[in-house]
GROMACS .gro file of C-alpha atoms in nm:
model
  421
    1UNK     CA    1   0.000   0.000   0.000
    2UNK     CA    2   0.262   0.252   0.098
    3UNK     CA    3   0.476   0.186  -0.210
    4UNK     CA    4   0.184   0.275  -0.439
    5UNK     CA    5   0.153   0.629  -0.299
    6UNK     CA    6   0.383   0.868  -0.486
    7UNK     CA    7   0.484   1.183  -0.300
    8UNK     CA    8   0.350   1.430  -0.556
    9UNK     CA    9   0.175   1.636  -0.289
   10UNK     CA   10   0.324   1.877  -0.041
   11UNK     CA   11   0.341   1.781   0.326
   12UNK     CA   12   0.048   2.011   0.403
   13UNK     CA   13  -0.164   1.861   0.126
   14UNK     CA   14  -0.093   1.512   0.260
   15UNK     CA   15  -0.199   1.625   0.605
   16UNK     CA   16  -0.510   1.794   0.461
   17UNK     CA   17  -0.625   1.464   0.314
   18UNK     CA   18  -0.569   1.296   0.649
   19UNK     CA   19  -0.749   1.572   0.837
   20UNK     CA   20  -1.057   1.564   0.614
   21UNK     CA   21  -1.085   1.185   0.631
   22UNK     CA   22  -1.062   1.203   1.010
   23UNK     CA   23  -1.318   1.486   1.014
   24UNK     CA   24  -1.549   1.285   0.787
   25UNK     CA   25  -1.540   0.992   1.025
   26UNK     CA   26  -1.570   1.213   1.333
   27UNK     CA   27  -1.880   1.386   1.195
   28UNK     CA   28  -2.045   1.052   1.122
   29UNK     CA   29  -1.951   0.905   1.460
   30UNK     CA   30  -2.110   1.210   1.625
   31UNK     CA   31  -2.427   1.165   1.421
   32UNK     CA   32  -2.450   0.799   1.519
   33UNK     CA   33  -2.459   0.913   1.884
   34UNK     CA   34  -2.724   1.172   1.803
   35UNK     CA   35  -2.926   0.912   1.614
   36UNK     CA   36  -2.922   0.672   1.910
   37UNK     CA   37  -3.041   0.959   2.131
   38UNK     CA   38  -3.334   1.006   1.892
   39UNK     CA   39  -3.211   1.354   1.798
   40UNK     CA   40  -3.181   1.280   1.426
   41UNK     CA   41  -3.523   1.272   1.266
   42UNK     CA   42  -3.440   1.117   0.928
   43UNK     CA   43  -3.229   0.836   0.790
   44UNK     CA   44  -2.859   0.816   0.860
   45UNK     CA   45  -2.623   0.669   0.602
   46UNK     CA   46  -2.263   0.582   0.674
   47UNK     CA   47  -1.954   0.615   0.456
   48UNK     CA   48  -1.739   0.412   0.696
   49UNK     CA   49  -1.452   0.271   0.493
   50UNK     CA   50  -1.527   0.493   0.192
   51UNK     CA   51  -1.391   0.825   0.323
   52UNK     CA   52  -1.092   0.825   0.088
   53UNK     CA   53  -1.318   0.846  -0.217
   54UNK     CA   54  -1.519   1.152  -0.120
   55UNK     CA   55  -1.219   1.335   0.023
   56UNK     CA   56  -0.970   1.244  -0.249
   57UNK     CA   57  -1.196   1.332  -0.541
   58UNK     CA   58  -1.331   1.657  -0.395
   59UNK     CA   59  -0.981   1.771  -0.291
   60UNK     CA   60  -0.870   1.746  -0.655
   61UNK     CA   61  -1.129   2.005  -0.765
   62UNK     CA   62  -1.085   2.380  -0.789
   63UNK     CA   63  -1.296   2.618  -0.583
   64UNK     CA   64  -1.498   2.723  -0.890
   65UNK     CA   65  -1.592   2.364  -0.977
   66UNK     CA   66  -1.934   2.217  -0.898
   67UNK     CA   67  -2.030   1.903  -0.707
   68UNK     CA   68  -2.349   1.710  -0.640
   69UNK     CA   69  -2.289   1.471  -0.348
   70UNK     CA   70  -2.495   1.169  -0.253
   71UNK     CA   71  -2.572   1.014   0.086
   72UNK     CA   72  -2.220   0.874   0.144
   73UNK     CA   73  -2.029   1.186   0.038
   74UNK     CA   74  -2.014   1.393   0.355
   75UNK     CA   75  -1.638   1.409   0.305
   76UNK     CA   76  -1.689   1.602  -0.019
   77UNK     CA   77  -1.913   1.852   0.161
   78UNK     CA   78  -1.647   1.908   0.426
   79UNK     CA   79  -1.372   1.957   0.169
   80UNK     CA   80  -1.592   2.208  -0.015
   81UNK     CA   81  -1.630   2.409   0.305
   82UNK     CA   82  -1.960   2.301   0.463
   83UNK     CA   83  -1.923   2.331   0.844
   84UNK     CA   84  -2.009   2.023   1.053
   85UNK     CA   85  -2.283   2.216   1.234
   86UNK     CA   86  -2.477   2.250   0.908
   87UNK     CA   87  -2.462   1.874   0.856
   88UNK     CA   88  -2.570   1.807   1.217
   89UNK     CA   89  -2.857   2.056   1.206
   90UNK     CA   90  -2.973   1.933   0.867
   91UNK     CA   91  -3.012   1.578   0.998
   92UNK     CA   92  -3.174   1.711   1.318
   93UNK     CA   93  -3.419   1.927   1.116
   94UNK     CA   94  -3.323   2.240   1.311
   95UNK     CA   95  -3.430   2.590   1.214
   96UNK     CA   96  -3.071   2.706   1.158
   97UNK     CA   97  -3.005   2.424   0.913
   98UNK     CA   98  -2.954   2.498   0.540
   99UNK     CA   99  -3.318   2.399   0.472
  100UNK     CA  100  -3.462   2.561   0.786
  101UNK     CA  101  -3.574   2.225   0.919
  102UNK     CA  102  -3.754   2.120   0.602
  103UNK     CA  103  -3.546   1.807   0.557
  104UNK     CA  104  -3.407   1.550   0.796
  105UNK     CA  105  -3.128   1.411   0.581
  106UNK     CA  106  -2.871   1.522   0.324
  107UNK     CA  107  -3.087   1.712   0.075
  108UNK     CA  108  -2.926   2.053   0.077
  109UNK     CA  109  -2.680   2.251  -0.132
  110UNK     CA  110  -2.524   2.592  -0.183
  111UNK     CA  111  -2.553   2.733  -0.535
  112UNK     CA  112  -2.427   3.083  -0.463
  113UNK     CA  113  -2.100   3.029  -0.276
  114UNK     CA  114  -1.981   2.669  -0.255
  115UNK     CA  115  -2.127   2.548  -0.587
  116UNK     CA  116  -2.303   2.245  -0.438
  117UNK     CA  117  -2.613   2.098  -0.601
  118UNK     CA  118  -2.849   1.920  -0.362
  119UNK     CA  119  -2.869   1.539  -0.380
  120UNK     CA  120  -3.157   1.379  -0.571
  121UNK     CA  121  -3.294   1.061  -0.417
  122UNK     CA  122  -3.369   0.901  -0.755
  123UNK     CA  123  -3.035   0.736  -0.824
  124UNK     CA  124  -2.867   0.848  -1.144
  125UNK     CA  125  -3.072   1.165  -1.192
  126UNK     CA  126  -2.778   1.383  -1.092
  127UNK     CA  127  -2.582   1.268  -1.398
  128UNK     CA  128  -2.786   1.463  -1.658
  129UNK     CA  129  -2.827   1.749  -1.411
  130UNK     CA  130  -2.452   1.787  -1.361
  131UNK     CA  131  -2.395   1.740  -1.732
  132UNK     CA  132  -2.616   2.045  -1.776
  133UNK     CA  133  -2.416   2.235  -1.514
  134UNK     CA  134  -2.095   2.146  -1.696
  135UNK     CA  135  -2.238   2.260  -2.031
  136UNK     CA  136  -2.363   2.586  -1.877
  137UNK     CA  137  -2.017   2.658  -1.738
  138UNK     CA  138  -1.865   2.596  -2.079
  139UNK     CA  139  -2.121   2.828  -2.241
  140UNK     CA  140  -2.030   3.100  -1.992
  141UNK     CA  141  -1.658   3.048  -2.052
  142UNK     CA  142  -1.591   2.957  -1.689
  143UNK     CA  143  -1.369   2.651  -1.754
  144UNK     CA  144  -1.537   2.459  -1.472
  145UNK     CA  145  -1.571   2.086  -1.415
  146UNK     CA  146  -1.883   1.926  -1.267
  147UNK     CA  147  -1.864   1.612  -1.054
  148UNK     CA  148  -2.108   1.373  -0.893
  149UNK     CA  149  -2.098   1.028  -0.736
  150UNK     CA  150  -2.303   0.711  -0.779
  151UNK     CA  151  -2.292   0.357  -0.642
  152UNK     CA  152  -2.269   0.023  -0.817
  153UNK     CA  153  -2.645  -0.026  -0.782
  154UNK     CA  154  -2.721   0.318  -0.920
  155UNK     CA  155  -2.514   0.240  -1.228
  156UNK     CA  156  -2.787  -0.006  -1.333
  157UNK     CA  157  -3.057   0.260  -1.359
  158UNK     CA  158  -3.176   0.379  -1.697
  159UNK     CA  159  -3.091   0.742  -1.633
  160UNK     CA  160  -2.730   0.646  -1.559
  161UNK     CA  161  -2.693   0.534  -1.920
  162UNK     CA  162  -2.907   0.811  -2.065
  163UNK     CA  163  -2.718   1.075  -1.873
  164UNK     CA  164  -2.374   0.935  -1.952
  165UNK     CA  165  -2.463   0.908  -2.320
  166UNK     CA  166  -2.584   1.269  -2.313
  167UNK     CA  167  -2.262   1.382  -2.146
  168UNK     CA  168  -2.056   1.191  -2.403
  169UNK     CA  169  -2.234   1.332  -2.708
  170UNK     CA  170  -2.198   1.685  -2.567
  171UNK     CA  171  -1.835   1.630  -2.462
  172UNK     CA  172  -1.928   1.789  -2.131
  173UNK     CA  173  -1.650   1.870  -1.878
  174UNK     CA  174  -1.795   1.620  -1.634
  175UNK     CA  175  -1.639   1.357  -1.406
  176UNK     CA  176  -1.849   1.073  -1.265
  177UNK     CA  177  -1.722   0.881  -0.962
  178UNK     CA  178  -1.865   0.529  -0.945
  179UNK     CA  179  -1.821   0.395  -0.592
  180UNK     CA  180  -1.825   0.020  -0.626
  181UNK     CA  181  -1.872  -0.080  -0.262
  182UNK     CA  182  -1.987  -0.431  -0.361
  183UNK     CA  183  -2.342  -0.400  -0.223
  184UNK     CA  184  -2.657  -0.231  -0.354
  185UNK     CA  185  -2.850  -0.242  -0.028
  186UNK     CA  186  -2.850  -0.623   0.017
  187UNK     CA  187  -2.775  -0.720  -0.344
  188UNK     CA  188  -2.412  -0.812  -0.416
  189UNK     CA  189  -2.267  -0.649  -0.725
  190UNK     CA  190  -2.205  -0.987  -0.891
  191UNK     CA  191  -2.580  -1.053  -0.888
  192UNK     CA  192  -2.670  -0.730  -1.066
  193UNK     CA  193  -2.389  -0.671  -1.317
  194UNK     CA  194  -2.217  -0.933  -1.538
  195UNK     CA  195  -1.893  -0.733  -1.538
  196UNK     CA  196  -1.580  -0.751  -1.331
  197UNK     CA  197  -1.507  -0.381  -1.383
  198UNK     CA  198  -1.795  -0.135  -1.393
  199UNK     CA  199  -1.560   0.112  -1.561
  200UNK     CA  200  -1.607  -0.095  -1.877
  201UNK     CA  201  -1.949   0.064  -1.915
  202UNK     CA  202  -1.775   0.379  -2.037
  203UNK     CA  203  -1.676   0.199  -2.358
  204UNK     CA  204  -2.037   0.200  -2.476
  205UNK     CA  205  -2.030   0.579  -2.492
  206UNK     CA  206  -1.681   0.625  -2.629
  207UNK     CA  207  -1.546   0.795  -2.318
  208UNK     CA  208  -1.239   0.735  -2.105
  209UNK     CA  209  -1.245   0.557  -1.770
  210UNK     CA  210  -1.017   0.477  -1.478
  211UNK     CA  211  -1.012   0.208  -1.210
  212UNK     CA  212  -0.864   0.304  -0.873
  213UNK     CA  213  -0.821   0.156  -0.527
  214UNK     CA  214  -1.090   0.343  -0.336
  215UNK     CA  215  -0.912   0.287  -0.003
  216UNK     CA  216  -0.593   0.461  -0.116
  217UNK     CA  217  -0.663   0.833  -0.076
  218UNK     CA  218  -0.356   0.953  -0.267
  219UNK     CA  219  -0.428   0.719  -0.556
  220UNK     CA  220  -0.785   0.847  -0.560
  221UNK     CA  221  -0.663   1.208  -0.556
  222UNK     CA  222  -0.409   1.156  -0.834
  223UNK     CA  223  -0.661   0.975  -1.054
  224UNK     CA  224  -0.929   1.237  -0.997
  225UNK     CA  225  -0.685   1.522  -1.061
  226UNK     CA  226  -0.582   1.374  -1.396
  227UNK     CA  227  -0.944   1.311  -1.499
  228UNK     CA  228  -1.046   1.664  -1.396
  229UNK     CA  229  -0.760   1.821  -1.593
  230UNK     CA  230  -0.855   1.621  -1.903
  231UNK     CA  231  -1.222   1.711  -1.872
  232UNK     CA  232  -1.135   2.078  -1.823
  233UNK     CA  233  -0.913   2.067  -2.133
  234UNK     CA  234  -1.209   1.962  -2.348
  235UNK     CA  235  -1.163   1.585  -2.369
  236UNK     CA  236  -1.519   1.520  -2.256
  237UNK     CA  237  -1.662   1.326  -1.961
  238UNK     CA  238  -1.461   1.065  -1.771
  239UNK     CA  239  -1.578   0.778  -1.551
  240UNK     CA  240  -1.376   0.669  -1.247
  241UNK     CA  241  -1.457   0.339  -1.076
  242UNK     CA  242  -1.333   0.336  -0.717
  243UNK     CA  243  -1.331  -0.014  -0.571
  244UNK     CA  244  -1.412  -0.024  -0.201
  245UNK     CA  245  -1.649  -0.177   0.052
  246UNK     CA  246  -1.952  -0.053   0.247
  247UNK     CA  247  -1.863  -0.164   0.600
  248UNK     CA  248  -2.202  -0.089   0.756
  249UNK     CA  249  -2.556  -0.153   0.636
  250UNK     CA  250  -2.744   0.058   0.388
  251UNK     CA  251  -2.852   0.282   0.678
  252UNK     CA  252  -2.861   0.270   1.058
  253UNK     CA  253  -3.167   0.044   1.054
  254UNK     CA  254  -2.984  -0.222   0.848
  255UNK     CA  255  -2.756  -0.462   1.042
  256UNK     CA  256  -2.620  -0.601   0.711
  257UNK     CA  257  -2.626  -0.959   0.833
  258UNK     CA  258  -2.624  -1.070   0.469
  259UNK     CA  259  -2.256  -0.971   0.437
  260UNK     CA  260  -2.019  -1.269   0.482
  261UNK     CA  261  -1.801  -1.234   0.791
  262UNK     CA  262  -1.487  -1.314   0.593
  263UNK     CA  263  -1.559  -1.032   0.348
  264UNK     CA  264  -1.616  -0.783   0.626
  265UNK     CA  265  -1.295  -0.886   0.807
  266UNK     CA  266  -1.089  -0.852   0.488
  267UNK     CA  267  -1.203  -0.498   0.423
  268UNK     CA  268  -1.185  -0.387   0.786
  269UNK     CA  269  -0.815  -0.471   0.769
  270UNK     CA  270  -0.791  -0.228   0.474
  271UNK     CA  271  -0.934   0.073   0.654
  272UNK     CA  272  -0.837   0.379   0.444
  273UNK     CA  273  -0.750   0.599   0.743
  274UNK     CA  274  -0.537   0.334   0.914
  275UNK     CA  275  -0.353   0.260   0.589
  276UNK     CA  276  -0.289   0.628   0.528
  277UNK     CA  277  -0.158   0.678   0.881
  278UNK     CA  278   0.098   0.403   0.816
  279UNK     CA  279   0.204   0.575   0.497
  280UNK     CA  280   0.235   0.917   0.661
  281UNK     CA  281   0.437   0.770   0.946
  282UNK     CA  282   0.667   0.579   0.713
  283UNK     CA  283   0.726   0.894   0.505
  284UNK     CA  284   0.789   1.096   0.826
  285UNK     CA  285   0.497   1.326   0.743
  286UNK     CA  286   0.313   1.252   1.068
  287UNK     CA  287   0.452   1.175   1.412
  288UNK     CA  288   0.298   1.118   1.753
  289UNK     CA  289   0.290   1.489   1.835
  290UNK     CA  290   0.129   1.573   1.502
  291UNK     CA  291  -0.132   1.303   1.549
  292UNK     CA  292  -0.213   1.433   1.897
  293UNK     CA  293  -0.248   1.788   1.766
  294UNK     CA  294  -0.498   1.676   1.501
  295UNK     CA  295  -0.689   1.469   1.757
  296UNK     CA  296  -0.729   1.768   1.987
  297UNK     CA  297  -0.827   1.998   1.700
  298UNK     CA  298  -1.099   1.759   1.587
  299UNK     CA  299  -1.232   1.700   1.939
  300UNK     CA  300  -1.263   2.075   2.006
  301UNK     CA  301  -1.425   2.143   1.668
  302UNK     CA  302  -1.677   1.859   1.684
  303UNK     CA  303  -1.777   1.938   2.042
  304UNK     CA  304  -1.841   2.304   1.957
  305UNK     CA  305  -2.030   2.222   1.638
  306UNK     CA  306  -2.246   1.963   1.813
  307UNK     CA  307  -2.326   2.205   2.094
  308UNK     CA  308  -2.430   2.472   1.846
  309UNK     CA  309  -2.652   2.225   1.661
  310UNK     CA  310  -2.820   2.092   1.975
  311UNK     CA  311  -2.891   2.446   2.097
  312UNK     CA  312  -3.043   2.548   1.765
  313UNK     CA  313  -3.426   2.576   1.788
  314UNK     CA  314  -3.674   2.363   1.603
  315UNK     CA  315  -3.857   2.551   1.324
  316UNK     CA  316  -4.167   2.742   1.444
  317UNK     CA  317  -4.504   2.595   1.353
  318UNK     CA  318  -4.614   2.903   1.158
  319UNK     CA  319  -4.341   2.839   0.900
  320UNK     CA  320  -4.475   2.496   0.811
  321UNK     CA  321  -4.612   2.612   0.476
  322UNK     CA  322  -4.325   2.849   0.395
  323UNK     CA  323  -4.090   2.735   0.124
  324UNK     CA  324  -4.301   2.441   0.010
  325UNK     CA  325  -4.375   2.604  -0.324
  326UNK     CA  326  -4.155   2.856  -0.502
  327UNK     CA  327  -4.349   3.178  -0.555
  328UNK     CA  328  -4.081   3.388  -0.721
  329UNK     CA  329  -3.853   3.655  -0.582
  330UNK     CA  330  -3.966   3.602  -0.224
  331UNK     CA  331  -3.842   3.244  -0.258
  332UNK     CA  332  -3.510   3.301  -0.431
  333UNK     CA  333  -3.337   3.555  -0.649
  334UNK     CA  334  -3.132   3.327  -0.873
  335UNK     CA  335  -3.113   3.470  -1.222
  336UNK     CA  336  -2.957   3.346  -1.543
  337UNK     CA  337  -2.623   3.507  -1.618
  338UNK     CA  338  -2.681   3.604  -1.980
  339UNK     CA  339  -2.366   3.634  -2.190
  340UNK     CA  340  -2.574   3.734  -2.495
  341UNK     CA  341  -2.876   3.962  -2.503
  342UNK     CA  342  -3.198   3.799  -2.390
  343UNK     CA  343  -3.372   3.900  -2.714
  344UNK     CA  344  -3.113   3.710  -2.915
  345UNK     CA  345  -3.178   3.378  -2.747
  346UNK     CA  346  -3.555   3.402  -2.701
  347UNK     CA  347  -3.841   3.414  -2.955
  348UNK     CA  348  -3.890   3.555  -3.209
  349UNK     CA  349  -3.519   3.589  -3.291
  350UNK     CA  350  -3.440   3.241  -3.167
  351UNK     CA  351  -3.730   3.086  -3.360
  352UNK     CA  352  -3.693   2.898  -3.688
  353UNK     CA  353  -3.943   2.845  -3.968
  354UNK     CA  354  -4.143   2.521  -3.930
  355UNK     CA  355  -3.989   2.374  -4.244
  356UNK     CA  356  -3.777   2.064  -4.233
  357UNK     CA  357  -3.554   1.889  -4.482
  358UNK     CA  358  -3.517   1.512  -4.504
  359UNK     CA  359  -3.202   1.415  -4.698
  360UNK     CA  360  -3.311   1.233  -5.014
  361UNK     CA  361  -3.678   1.309  -4.961
  362UNK     CA  362  -3.707   1.684  -5.022
  363UNK     CA  363  -3.848   1.954  -4.796
  364UNK     CA  364  -4.162   1.949  -4.586
  365UNK     CA  365  -4.381   2.250  -4.511
  366UNK     CA  366  -4.595   2.373  -4.229
  367UNK     CA  367  -4.968   2.311  -4.204
  368UNK     CA  368  -5.043   2.631  -4.393
  369UNK     CA  369  -4.845   2.537  -4.705
  370UNK     CA  370  -4.913   2.319  -5.006
  371UNK     CA  371  -4.855   1.946  -5.038
  372UNK     CA  372  -4.513   1.842  -4.921
  373UNK     CA  373  -4.307   1.708  -5.214
  374UNK     CA  374  -4.153   1.422  -5.022
  375UNK     CA  375  -4.074   1.093  -5.197
  376UNK     CA  376  -4.054   0.779  -4.983
  377UNK     CA  377  -3.928   0.469  -5.159
  378UNK     CA  378  -4.165   0.352  -5.435
  379UNK     CA  379  -4.433   0.610  -5.351
  380UNK     CA  380  -4.508   0.826  -5.652
  381UNK     CA  381  -4.354   1.171  -5.654
  382UNK     CA  382  -4.609   1.453  -5.643
  383UNK     CA  383  -4.495   1.774  -5.804
  384UNK     CA  384  -4.627   2.103  -5.665
  385UNK     CA  385  -4.689   2.368  -5.933
  386UNK     CA  386  -4.634   2.734  -5.841
  387UNK     CA  387  -4.935   2.964  -5.813
  388UNK     CA  388  -5.020   3.149  -6.139
  389UNK     CA  389  -5.221   3.470  -6.185
  390UNK     CA  390  -5.356   3.458  -5.834
  391UNK     CA  391  -5.494   3.104  -5.877
  392UNK     CA  392  -5.423   2.838  -5.620
  393UNK     CA  393  -5.143   2.595  -5.690
  394UNK     CA  394  -5.216   2.275  -5.876
  395UNK     CA  395  -5.053   1.939  -5.867
  396UNK     CA  396  -4.955   1.735  -6.169
  397UNK     CA  397  -4.872   1.371  -6.162
  398UNK     CA  398  -4.579   1.276  -6.380
  399UNK     CA  399  -4.655   1.071  -6.694
  400UNK     CA  400  -4.509   0.766  -6.529
  401UNK     CA  401  -4.763   0.810  -6.253
  402UNK     CA  402  -5.058   0.787  -6.498
  403UNK     CA  403  -4.931   0.460  -6.644
  404UNK     CA  404  -4.873   0.316  -6.299
  405UNK     CA  405  -5.228   0.418  -6.201
  406UNK     CA  406  -5.381   0.232  -6.500
  407UNK     CA  407  -5.179  -0.081  -6.417
  408UNK     CA  408  -5.292  -0.064  -6.056
  409UNK     CA  409  -5.660  -0.037  -6.159
  410UNK     CA  410  -5.629  -0.331  -6.401
  411UNK     CA  411  -5.464  -0.546  -6.136
  412UNK     CA  412  -5.735  -0.460  -5.886
  413UNK     CA  413  -6.011  -0.550  -6.138
  414UNK     CA  414  -5.845  -0.882  -6.215
  415UNK     CA  415  -5.817  -0.965  -5.845
  416UNK     CA  416  -6.185  -0.879  -5.797
  417UNK     CA  417  -6.295  -1.111  -6.080
  418UNK     CA  418  -6.089  -1.396  -5.933
  419UNK     CA  419  -6.245  -1.338  -5.591
  420UNK     CA  420  -6.600  -1.364  -5.737
  421UNK     CA  421  -6.519  -1.698  -5.898
   0.00000   0.00000   0.00000
């Protein structure tokens, strides 16, 4: 493990990765305690053993880039700058939470400052959404990259393929992280996909893909950084499959007794934080004093953030209906950032005449025009004559059409006589 981690990062960057993984786990450990005290009102989903993926991929992004995390990507939120208190209060449905207590789980974002799109529960739907974000950034000349995450189970949804195909055809600056944690709820990956490597699915759309050890945070970072640079340079979307393991159940209510004990023991021995600590120690990037300093920093931060969240009030009853439906400016003030004049990209200037051309078949017309001179296969060609002296247009059948018509009538008469016999 340690030999596979090149020292391409500075000492501080190495320690940042360690700090954010530790913070990711500390935040989730705190929420488990809150959940068992019945202070978390919604579901609680763990990323235990998968911290290196969220942290490593998000750390490779630039501040201007956009992310759309899913339920096991708290690490990405932390790297982007979301304070732990916001995550605590969101799950506790407190009034000071990002959604003012309207949601008891991870459905929140920050479009204005941190460039975070809220999760969508329907797995795969974030792929076309983030493709759109990537295309919008390209249109605006921002040179951004959009990123989202999905699991092995979510990669079997229809919108996964539709969205990835859309991203590929548009050559969108988009990076998709596929976290193959071997279980889609209680279904093992081998029972849902006849592939050893889910990254192979990228071949169907003509895009590049990577496979990386999802428990090696530096390998994840280096792979993500390369993919992000290529996407930003205009090479189109890239798929990264990170192989890992979901060490707890789907959520707190799931004991995951369906997981073989041998499998769990194997992956527990490959804990990403423990492995990274060994690497940092071997490379003399972290010593006992440094470890103690980080421990104390995390303890102080998490205690203060938890206290703030627990002291936050519940939303008042009179706000129950507020924010359910968007009513305009009193809801939000997000406006399109037009790079061209609005009149140029809206009707009537943006409209086109309702006339279409079919290669090899001529041109069609709108409902107010004459007959469309379109020739399909053996169908007779109808020629439209131009209007003359104010009279309506006439149609003339070609001579060949008259002969064909006589033959058709004769054949029909012969068939009728035979039928009467």
